[in-house]
Amino acid sequence: MHGSVFTQLERYVVAGHPAGTWEALLSRAGLRERTYDPLDNYPDEEMTRLVDAVVEASGASRQGILEDFGAALAPALLRMYWSLVDESWRTLDVLEHTEANIHRVVRLKHARAAPPALEMARTRPGEVILTYRSPRRLCALARGIARGIAGHYGERLEAEDLACVHRGDAECVIAFRVTEEAP
Ligand code: HEM
C-alpha cells in the first residue's frame, strides 16, 4: 500500500491525542520504530496490523474505523491530485471520474501503487453506483472517502450497501446519492 496512506493514518491517529500515541500504536502492531515515506510502498499486511491496533485500542468497529479514516483521508487525496479535478465537478462527478481520471494516473505515476479498479455508473443525475472488487476488502474505506469528498463540497451524501463481501457477496456494490446539493 502506498506510503501516503500510512502517513495519513498517522495524522488521523494522532489528531487530538497525546504525544506518543502513534509510537504506542506501532508497538501494539508489532512495528516498533517503523517509519513511512509518503512516496514509497509498504506491505498491505502492515496496514492491516495498524488498523487492527486502532480497532483494539479504540474499541470501535473495524468498518467504523475504516470509514472514519477514509473520510479524514479524502481531503489529502483531493489535494494530492487537485490538478486532475475539474473545477466544475461536485461529489458525484469526482466519484464518476475517479477510475478513468485519478486512479489511472496514480498507477501511471507510481509503478508499485495499486489503487482498486472502481466501476462507477452514473445511473441518474443524483446517484452513482460503485462496484468495488479488491482483495484488500476495504469497501468501508471507499464509503469513507466518498463521504469525505462530499464534506469537501459541502454536500450531504447517503451510501446504501447493495452487496458486500463482508456479508458473503462476491463483490461490494454501493449506491451513493447526494441528498442535499451544495448551493
Ligand atoms: C482524489 C481522489 C482520489 C485519489 C487521489 C486516490 C488515490 C488513491 C491512492 C494513492 C491509493 C493507494 C493505492 C495503493 O496503495 O496501492 C488509493 C487506494 C484506494 N482508493 Fe483511491 N483515490 C481517490 C479517490 C477514491 C474514491 C472516490 C474512492 C471510492 C469511493 C477510492 C477508493 C479507494 C480504496 C478503497 C483504496 C484502498 C485500496 C484497495 O481497496 O485496494 N479512491 N486511492
PDB file of C-alpha atoms and ligand atoms in Angstrom:
ATOM      1  CA  MET A   1       0.000   0.000   0.000  1.00  0.00           C
ATOM      2  CA  HIS A   2       1.141   3.492  -0.887  1.00  0.00           C
ATOM      3  CA  GLY A   3       3.142   5.281   1.841  1.00  0.00           C
ATOM      4  CA  SER A   4       0.884   8.343   1.718  1.00  0.00           C
ATOM      5  CA  VAL A   5      -1.968   6.208   3.103  1.00  0.00           C
ATOM      6  CA  PHE A   6       0.259   5.253   6.084  1.00  0.00           C
ATOM      7  CA  THR A   7       1.319   8.851   6.761  1.00  0.00           C
ATOM      8  CA  GLN A   8      -2.325   9.930   6.594  1.00  0.00           C
ATOM      9  CA  LEU A   9      -3.232   7.128   9.013  1.00  0.00           C
ATOM     10  CA  GLU A  10      -0.642   8.562  11.411  1.00  0.00           C
ATOM     11  CA  ARG A  11      -2.228  12.035  11.101  1.00  0.00           C
ATOM     12  CA  TYR A  12      -5.660  10.527  11.699  1.00  0.00           C
ATOM     13  CA  VAL A  13      -4.462   8.621  14.791  1.00  0.00           C
ATOM     14  CA  VAL A  14      -2.577  11.489  16.429  1.00  0.00           C
ATOM     15  CA  ALA A  15      -5.265  14.153  15.861  1.00  0.00           C
ATOM     16  CA  GLY A  16      -6.461  15.166  19.308  1.00  0.00           C
ATOM     17  CA  HIS A  17      -4.336  12.537  21.079  1.00  0.00           C
ATOM     18  CA  PRO A  18      -1.288  12.958  23.310  1.00  0.00           C
ATOM     19  CA  ALA A  19       2.297  12.756  22.034  1.00  0.00           C
ATOM     20  CA  GLY A  20       3.464   9.152  21.790  1.00  0.00           C
ATOM     21  CA  THR A  21       0.099   7.803  20.539  1.00  0.00           C
ATOM     22  CA  TRP A  22       1.467   6.798  17.146  1.00  0.00           C
ATOM     23  CA  GLU A  23       4.547   5.165  18.645  1.00  0.00           C
ATOM     24  CA  ALA A  24       2.328   3.217  21.069  1.00  0.00           C
ATOM     25  CA  LEU A  25       0.211   2.087  18.141  1.00  0.00           C
ATOM     26  CA  LEU A  26       3.272   0.969  16.161  1.00  0.00           C
ATOM     27  CA  SER A  27       4.375  -1.123  19.154  1.00  0.00           C
ATOM     28  CA  ARG A  28       0.897  -2.632  19.538  1.00  0.00           C
ATOM     29  CA  ALA A  29       1.041  -3.579  15.847  1.00  0.00           C
ATOM     30  CA  GLY A  30       4.495  -5.158  16.258  1.00  0.00           C
ATOM     31  CA  LEU A  31       6.043  -2.411  14.075  1.00  0.00           C
ATOM     32  CA  ARG A  32       8.140  -0.556  16.648  1.00  0.00           C
ATOM     33  CA  GLU A  33      10.274   2.276  15.175  1.00  0.00           C
ATOM     34  CA  ARG A  34       8.821   1.750  11.693  1.00  0.00           C
ATOM     35  CA  THR A  35       8.829   4.905   9.577  1.00  0.00           C
ATOM     36  CA  TYR A  36       6.794   5.516   6.434  1.00  0.00           C
ATOM     37  CA  ASP A  37       7.860   7.584   3.446  1.00  0.00           C
ATOM     38  CA  PRO A  38       4.817   9.000   1.583  1.00  0.00           C
ATOM     39  CA  LEU A  39       6.488   8.266  -1.759  1.00  0.00           C
ATOM     40  CA  ASP A  40       7.331   4.631  -1.044  1.00  0.00           C
ATOM     41  CA  ASN A  41       5.248   1.451  -0.873  1.00  0.00           C
ATOM     42  CA  TYR A  42       4.749  -0.900   2.062  1.00  0.00           C
ATOM     43  CA  PRO A  43       3.180  -4.330   2.579  1.00  0.00           C
ATOM     44  CA  ASP A  44      -0.633  -4.340   2.828  1.00  0.00           C
ATOM     45  CA  GLU A  45      -0.213  -6.574   5.860  1.00  0.00           C
ATOM     46  CA  GLU A  46       1.292  -3.634   7.813  1.00  0.00           C
ATOM     47  CA  MET A  47      -1.810  -1.542   7.139  1.00  0.00           C
ATOM     48  CA  THR A  48      -3.961  -4.450   8.334  1.00  0.00           C
ATOM     49  CA  ARG A  49      -1.924  -4.719  11.540  1.00  0.00           C
ATOM     50  CA  LEU A  50      -2.107  -0.967  12.165  1.00  0.00           C
ATOM     51  CA  VAL A  51      -5.862  -0.856  11.586  1.00  0.00           C
ATOM     52  CA  ASP A  52      -6.239  -3.894  13.907  1.00  0.00           C
ATOM     53  CA  ALA A  53      -4.276  -1.973  16.550  1.00  0.00           C
ATOM     54  CA  VAL A  54      -6.504   1.112  16.181  1.00  0.00           C
ATOM     55  CA  VAL A  55      -9.584  -1.123  16.491  1.00  0.00           C
ATOM     56  CA  GLU A  56      -8.187  -2.785  19.657  1.00  0.00           C
ATOM     57  CA  ALA A  57      -7.115   0.490  21.231  1.00  0.00           C
ATOM     58  CA  SER A  58     -10.348   2.350  20.458  1.00  0.00           C
ATOM     59  CA  GLY A  59     -12.899  -0.430  20.936  1.00  0.00           C
ATOM     60  CA  ALA A  60     -14.673   0.821  17.796  1.00  0.00           C
ATOM     61  CA  SER A  61     -15.658  -1.482  14.918  1.00  0.00           C
ATOM     62  CA  ARG A  62     -13.208  -2.154  12.095  1.00  0.00           C
ATOM     63  CA  GLN A  63     -15.688  -0.954   9.458  1.00  0.00           C
ATOM     64  CA  GLY A  64     -16.356   2.183  11.523  1.00  0.00           C
ATOM     65  CA  ILE A  65     -12.650   2.986  11.865  1.00  0.00           C
ATOM     66  CA  LEU A  66     -12.009   2.418   8.155  1.00  0.00           C
ATOM     67  CA  GLU A  67     -14.945   4.613   7.167  1.00  0.00           C
ATOM     68  CA  ASP A  68     -13.913   7.362   9.536  1.00  0.00           C
ATOM     69  CA  PHE A  69     -10.308   7.170   8.340  1.00  0.00           C
ATOM     70  CA  GLY A  70     -11.494   7.274   4.704  1.00  0.00           C
ATOM     71  CA  ALA A  71     -13.402  10.499   5.399  1.00  0.00           C
ATOM     72  CA  ALA A  72     -10.272  12.007   7.011  1.00  0.00           C
ATOM     73  CA  LEU A  73      -8.094  10.810   4.104  1.00  0.00           C
ATOM     74  CA  ALA A  74     -10.260  12.270   1.322  1.00  0.00           C
ATOM     75  CA  PRO A  75      -9.139  15.940   1.593  1.00  0.00           C
ATOM     76  CA  ALA A  76      -5.480  14.843   1.365  1.00  0.00           C
ATOM     77  CA  LEU A  77      -6.230  12.690  -1.702  1.00  0.00           C
ATOM     78  CA  LEU A  78      -8.027  15.609  -3.343  1.00  0.00           C
ATOM     79  CA  ARG A  79      -5.071  17.905  -2.576  1.00  0.00           C
ATOM     80  CA  MET A  80      -2.519  15.433  -3.980  1.00  0.00           C
ATOM     81  CA  TYR A  81      -4.279  15.174  -7.339  1.00  0.00           C
ATOM     82  CA  TRP A  82      -6.117  18.516  -7.430  1.00  0.00           C
ATOM     83  CA  SER A  83      -4.862  19.189 -10.970  1.00  0.00           C
ATOM     84  CA  LEU A  84      -6.955  16.222 -12.172  1.00  0.00           C
ATOM     85  CA  VAL A  85     -10.139  17.503 -10.579  1.00  0.00           C
ATOM     86  CA  ASP A  86     -12.223  19.684 -12.895  1.00  0.00           C
ATOM     87  CA  GLU A  87     -13.388  22.841 -11.173  1.00  0.00           C
ATOM     88  CA  SER A  88     -16.984  22.292 -12.308  1.00  0.00           C
ATOM     89  CA  TRP A  89     -17.162  18.895 -10.562  1.00  0.00           C
ATOM     90  CA  ARG A  90     -19.045  18.165  -7.382  1.00  0.00           C
ATOM     91  CA  THR A  91     -19.122  14.993  -5.275  1.00  0.00           C
ATOM     92  CA  LEU A  92     -20.772  12.624  -7.755  1.00  0.00           C
ATOM     93  CA  ASP A  93     -18.653  13.908 -10.643  1.00  0.00           C
ATOM     94  CA  VAL A  94     -15.449  13.192  -8.685  1.00  0.00           C
ATOM     95  CA  LEU A  95     -16.726   9.683  -7.906  1.00  0.00           C
ATOM     96  CA  GLU A  96     -17.734   9.120 -11.533  1.00  0.00           C
ATOM     97  CA  HIS A  97     -14.289  10.170 -12.802  1.00  0.00           C
ATOM     98  CA  THR A  98     -12.088   8.603 -10.110  1.00  0.00           C
ATOM     99  CA  GLU A  99     -11.224   5.488 -12.079  1.00  0.00           C
ATOM    100  CA  ALA A 100     -10.551   6.994 -15.519  1.00  0.00           C
ATOM    101  CA  ASN A 101      -9.008  10.283 -14.385  1.00  0.00           C
ATOM    102  CA  ILE A 102      -7.463   9.725 -10.976  1.00  0.00           C
ATOM    103  CA  HIS A 103      -6.706   6.104 -10.062  1.00  0.00           C
ATOM    104  CA  ARG A 104      -5.428   5.566 -13.626  1.00  0.00           C
ATOM    105  CA  VAL A 105      -2.927   8.420 -13.223  1.00  0.00           C
ATOM    106  CA  VAL A 106      -1.915   7.192  -9.745  1.00  0.00           C
ATOM    107  CA  ARG A 107      -0.999   3.841 -11.371  1.00  0.00           C
ATOM    108  CA  LEU A 108       0.996   5.596 -14.123  1.00  0.00           C
ATOM    109  CA  LYS A 109       2.926   7.836 -11.714  1.00  0.00           C
ATOM    110  CA  HIS A 110       3.627   5.256  -9.026  1.00  0.00           C
ATOM    111  CA  ALA A 111       4.566   1.984 -10.648  1.00  0.00           C
ATOM    112  CA  ARG A 112       4.016  -0.005  -7.459  1.00  0.00           C
ATOM    113  CA  ALA A 113       0.792   1.684  -6.364  1.00  0.00           C
ATOM    114  CA  ALA A 114      -2.276  -0.436  -6.943  1.00  0.00           C
ATOM    115  CA  PRO A 115      -5.447   1.536  -6.277  1.00  0.00           C
ATOM    116  CA  PRO A 116      -8.532  -0.597  -6.837  1.00  0.00           C
ATOM    117  CA  ALA A 117     -10.274  -0.643 -10.226  1.00  0.00           C
ATOM    118  CA  LEU A 118     -13.541   1.082  -9.400  1.00  0.00           C
ATOM    119  CA  GLU A 119     -16.594   0.684 -11.611  1.00  0.00           C
ATOM    120  CA  MET A 120     -18.674   3.811 -11.207  1.00  0.00           C
ATOM    121  CA  ALA A 121     -22.019   4.104 -13.002  1.00  0.00           C
ATOM    122  CA  ARG A 122     -23.931   7.389 -13.102  1.00  0.00           C
ATOM    123  CA  THR A 123     -27.362   5.769 -13.014  1.00  0.00           C
ATOM    124  CA  ARG A 124     -29.246   9.071 -12.727  1.00  0.00           C
ATOM    125  CA  PRO A 125     -28.270  12.699 -12.010  1.00  0.00           C
ATOM    126  CA  GLY A 126     -28.239  12.296  -8.210  1.00  0.00           C
ATOM    127  CA  GLU A 127     -26.800   8.794  -7.979  1.00  0.00           C
ATOM    128  CA  VAL A 128     -23.575   6.910  -8.668  1.00  0.00           C
ATOM    129  CA  ILE A 129     -23.303   3.158  -8.170  1.00  0.00           C
ATOM    130  CA  LEU A 130     -19.886   1.818  -7.256  1.00  0.00           C
ATOM    131  CA  THR A 131     -18.892  -1.775  -7.855  1.00  0.00           C
ATOM    132  CA  TYR A 132     -15.784  -2.432  -5.778  1.00  0.00           C
ATOM    133  CA  ARG A 133     -13.659  -5.538  -6.108  1.00  0.00           C
ATOM    134  CA  SER A 134     -10.344  -5.629  -4.306  1.00  0.00           C
ATOM    135  CA  PRO A 135      -8.541  -8.378  -2.430  1.00  0.00           C
ATOM    136  CA  ARG A 136      -7.987  -5.745   0.269  1.00  0.00           C
ATOM    137  CA  ARG A 137     -11.736  -5.778   1.039  1.00  0.00           C
ATOM    138  CA  LEU A 138     -11.678  -2.089   2.014  1.00  0.00           C
ATOM    139  CA  CYS A 139     -15.215  -1.123   0.961  1.00  0.00           C
ATOM    140  CA  ALA A 140     -15.632   0.782   4.246  1.00  0.00           C
ATOM    141  CA  LEU A 141     -12.623   2.918   3.291  1.00  0.00           C
ATOM    142  CA  ALA A 142     -14.306   3.628  -0.073  1.00  0.00           C
ATOM    143  CA  ARG A 143     -17.515   4.677   1.710  1.00  0.00           C
ATOM    144  CA  GLY A 144     -15.498   6.969   3.951  1.00  0.00           C
ATOM    145  CA  ILE A 145     -13.504   8.521   1.079  1.00  0.00           C
ATOM    146  CA  ALA A 146     -16.786   9.291  -0.704  1.00  0.00           C
ATOM    147  CA  ARG A 147     -18.189  10.842   2.492  1.00  0.00           C
ATOM    148  CA  GLY A 148     -15.032  12.951   2.867  1.00  0.00           C
ATOM    149  CA  ILE A 149     -15.295  14.156  -0.732  1.00  0.00           C
ATOM    150  CA  ALA A 150     -18.905  15.187  -0.085  1.00  0.00           C
ATOM    151  CA  GLY A 151     -17.690  17.022   3.035  1.00  0.00           C
ATOM    152  CA  HIS A 152     -15.208  18.924   0.885  1.00  0.00           C
ATOM    153  CA  TYR A 153     -18.034  20.137  -1.384  1.00  0.00           C
ATOM    154  CA  GLY A 154     -20.451  20.773   1.491  1.00  0.00           C
ATOM    155  CA  GLU A 155     -22.895  18.186   0.134  1.00  0.00           C
ATOM    156  CA  ARG A 156     -24.844  15.534   2.017  1.00  0.00           C
ATOM    157  CA  LEU A 157     -24.188  12.008   0.734  1.00  0.00           C
ATOM    158  CA  GLU A 158     -26.121   8.855   1.516  1.00  0.00           C
ATOM    159  CA  ALA A 159     -24.487   5.440   0.965  1.00  0.00           C
ATOM    160  CA  GLU A 160     -26.531   2.266   0.634  1.00  0.00           C
ATOM    161  CA  ASP A 161     -24.767  -1.109   0.579  1.00  0.00           C
ATOM    162  CA  LEU A 162     -26.495  -3.148  -2.110  1.00  0.00           C
ATOM    163  CA  ALA A 163     -23.975  -6.014  -1.795  1.00  0.00           C
ATOM    164  CA  CYS A 164     -20.901  -6.553   0.352  1.00  0.00           C
ATOM    165  CA  VAL A 165     -18.133  -9.161   0.563  1.00  0.00           C
ATOM    166  CA  HIS A 166     -18.381  -8.883   4.357  1.00  0.00           C
ATOM    167  CA  ARG A 167     -21.955 -10.250   4.085  1.00  0.00           C
ATOM    168  CA  GLY A 168     -20.871 -13.094   1.818  1.00  0.00           C
ATOM    169  CA  ASP A 169     -21.489 -11.437  -1.565  1.00  0.00           C
ATOM    170  CA  ALA A 170     -18.959 -11.830  -4.389  1.00  0.00           C
ATOM    171  CA  GLU A 171     -18.324  -8.070  -4.651  1.00  0.00           C
ATOM    172  CA  CYS A 172     -19.330  -4.814  -2.984  1.00  0.00           C
ATOM    173  CA  VAL A 173     -21.941  -2.606  -4.623  1.00  0.00           C
ATOM    174  CA  ILE A 174     -22.642   0.761  -3.029  1.00  0.00           C
ATOM    175  CA  ALA A 175     -25.229   3.303  -4.160  1.00  0.00           C
ATOM    176  CA  PHE A 176     -24.126   6.875  -3.416  1.00  0.00           C
ATOM    177  CA  ARG A 177     -26.854   9.524  -3.513  1.00  0.00           C
ATOM    178  CA  VAL A 178     -26.490  13.231  -2.938  1.00  0.00           C
ATOM    179  CA  THR A 179     -29.435  14.220  -0.774  1.00  0.00           C
ATOM    180  CA  GLU A 180     -28.504  17.877  -0.355  1.00  0.00           C
ATOM    181  CA  GLU A 181     -26.536  19.699  -3.022  1.00  0.00           C
ATOM    182  CA  ALA A 182     -24.039  22.476  -2.400  1.00  0.00           C
ATOM    183  CA  PRO A 183     -25.552  25.900  -3.190  1.00  0.00           C
TER     184      PRO A 183
HETATM  185  C1  HEM B   1      -8.849  12.480  -5.499  1.00  0.00           C
HETATM  186  C2  HEM B   1      -9.308  11.264  -5.495  1.00  0.00           C
HETATM  187  C3  HEM B   1      -8.507  10.016  -5.203  1.00  0.00           C
HETATM  188  C4  HEM B   1      -7.152   9.790  -5.172  1.00  0.00           C
HETATM  189  C5  HEM B   1      -6.024  10.773  -5.451  1.00  0.00           C
HETATM  190  C6  HEM B   1      -6.948   8.408  -4.803  1.00  0.00           C
HETATM  191  C7  HEM B   1      -5.721   7.802  -4.643  1.00  0.00           C
HETATM  192  C8  HEM B   1      -5.508   6.571  -4.084  1.00  0.00           C
HETATM  193  C9  HEM B   1      -4.219   6.017  -3.718  1.00  0.00           C
HETATM  194  C10 HEM B   1      -2.863   6.699  -3.916  1.00  0.00           C
HETATM  195  C11 HEM B   1      -4.447   4.808  -3.160  1.00  0.00           C
HETATM  196  C12 HEM B   1      -3.385   3.849  -2.609  1.00  0.00           C
HETATM  197  C13 HEM B   1      -3.070   2.781  -3.633  1.00  0.00           C
HETATM  198  C14 HEM B   1      -2.033   1.780  -3.153  1.00  0.00           C
HETATM  199  O1  HEM B   1      -1.637   1.837  -2.026  1.00  0.00           O
HETATM  200  O2  HEM B   1      -1.592   0.927  -3.914  1.00  0.00           O
HETATM  201  C15 HEM B   1      -5.882   4.591  -3.170  1.00  0.00           C
HETATM  202  C16 HEM B   1      -6.487   3.479  -2.668  1.00  0.00           C
HETATM  203  C17 HEM B   1      -7.843   3.341  -2.570  1.00  0.00           C
HETATM  204  N1  HEM B   1      -8.806   4.140  -3.157  1.00  0.00           N
HETATM  205 FE1  HEM B   1      -8.489   5.914  -4.038  1.00  0.00          FE
HETATM  206  N2  HEM B   1      -8.171   7.818  -4.629  1.00  0.00           N
HETATM  207  C18 HEM B   1      -9.134   8.768  -4.853  1.00  0.00           C
HETATM  208  C19 HEM B   1     -10.499   8.598  -4.801  1.00  0.00           C
HETATM  209  C20 HEM B   1     -11.112   7.438  -4.411  1.00  0.00           C
HETATM  210  C21 HEM B   1     -12.547   7.259  -4.357  1.00  0.00           C
HETATM  211  C22 HEM B   1     -13.581   8.312  -4.744  1.00  0.00           C
HETATM  212  C23 HEM B   1     -12.763   6.003  -3.898  1.00  0.00           C
HETATM  213  C24 HEM B   1     -14.047   5.298  -3.669  1.00  0.00           C
HETATM  214  C25 HEM B   1     -15.176   5.890  -3.390  1.00  0.00           C
HETATM  215  C26 HEM B   1     -11.458   5.398  -3.659  1.00  0.00           C
HETATM  216  C27 HEM B   1     -11.258   4.147  -3.151  1.00  0.00           C
HETATM  217  C28 HEM B   1     -10.036   3.640  -2.785  1.00  0.00           C
HETATM  218  C29 HEM B   1      -9.855   2.448  -1.952  1.00  0.00           C
HETATM  219  C30 HEM B   1     -10.968   1.620  -1.339  1.00  0.00           C
HETATM  220  C31 HEM B   1      -8.475   2.263  -1.818  1.00  0.00           C
HETATM  221  C32 HEM B   1      -7.742   1.180  -0.972  1.00  0.00           C
HETATM  222  C33 HEM B   1      -7.046   0.123  -1.751  1.00  0.00           C
HETATM  223  C34 HEM B   1      -7.936  -1.028  -2.222  1.00  0.00           C
HETATM  224  O3  HEM B   1      -9.118  -1.074  -1.869  1.00  0.00           O
HETATM  225  O4  HEM B   1      -7.441  -1.902  -2.964  1.00  0.00           O
HETATM  226  N3  HEM B   1     -10.488   6.291  -4.017  1.00  0.00           N
HETATM  227  N4  HEM B   1      -6.506   5.659  -3.758  1.00  0.00           N
END
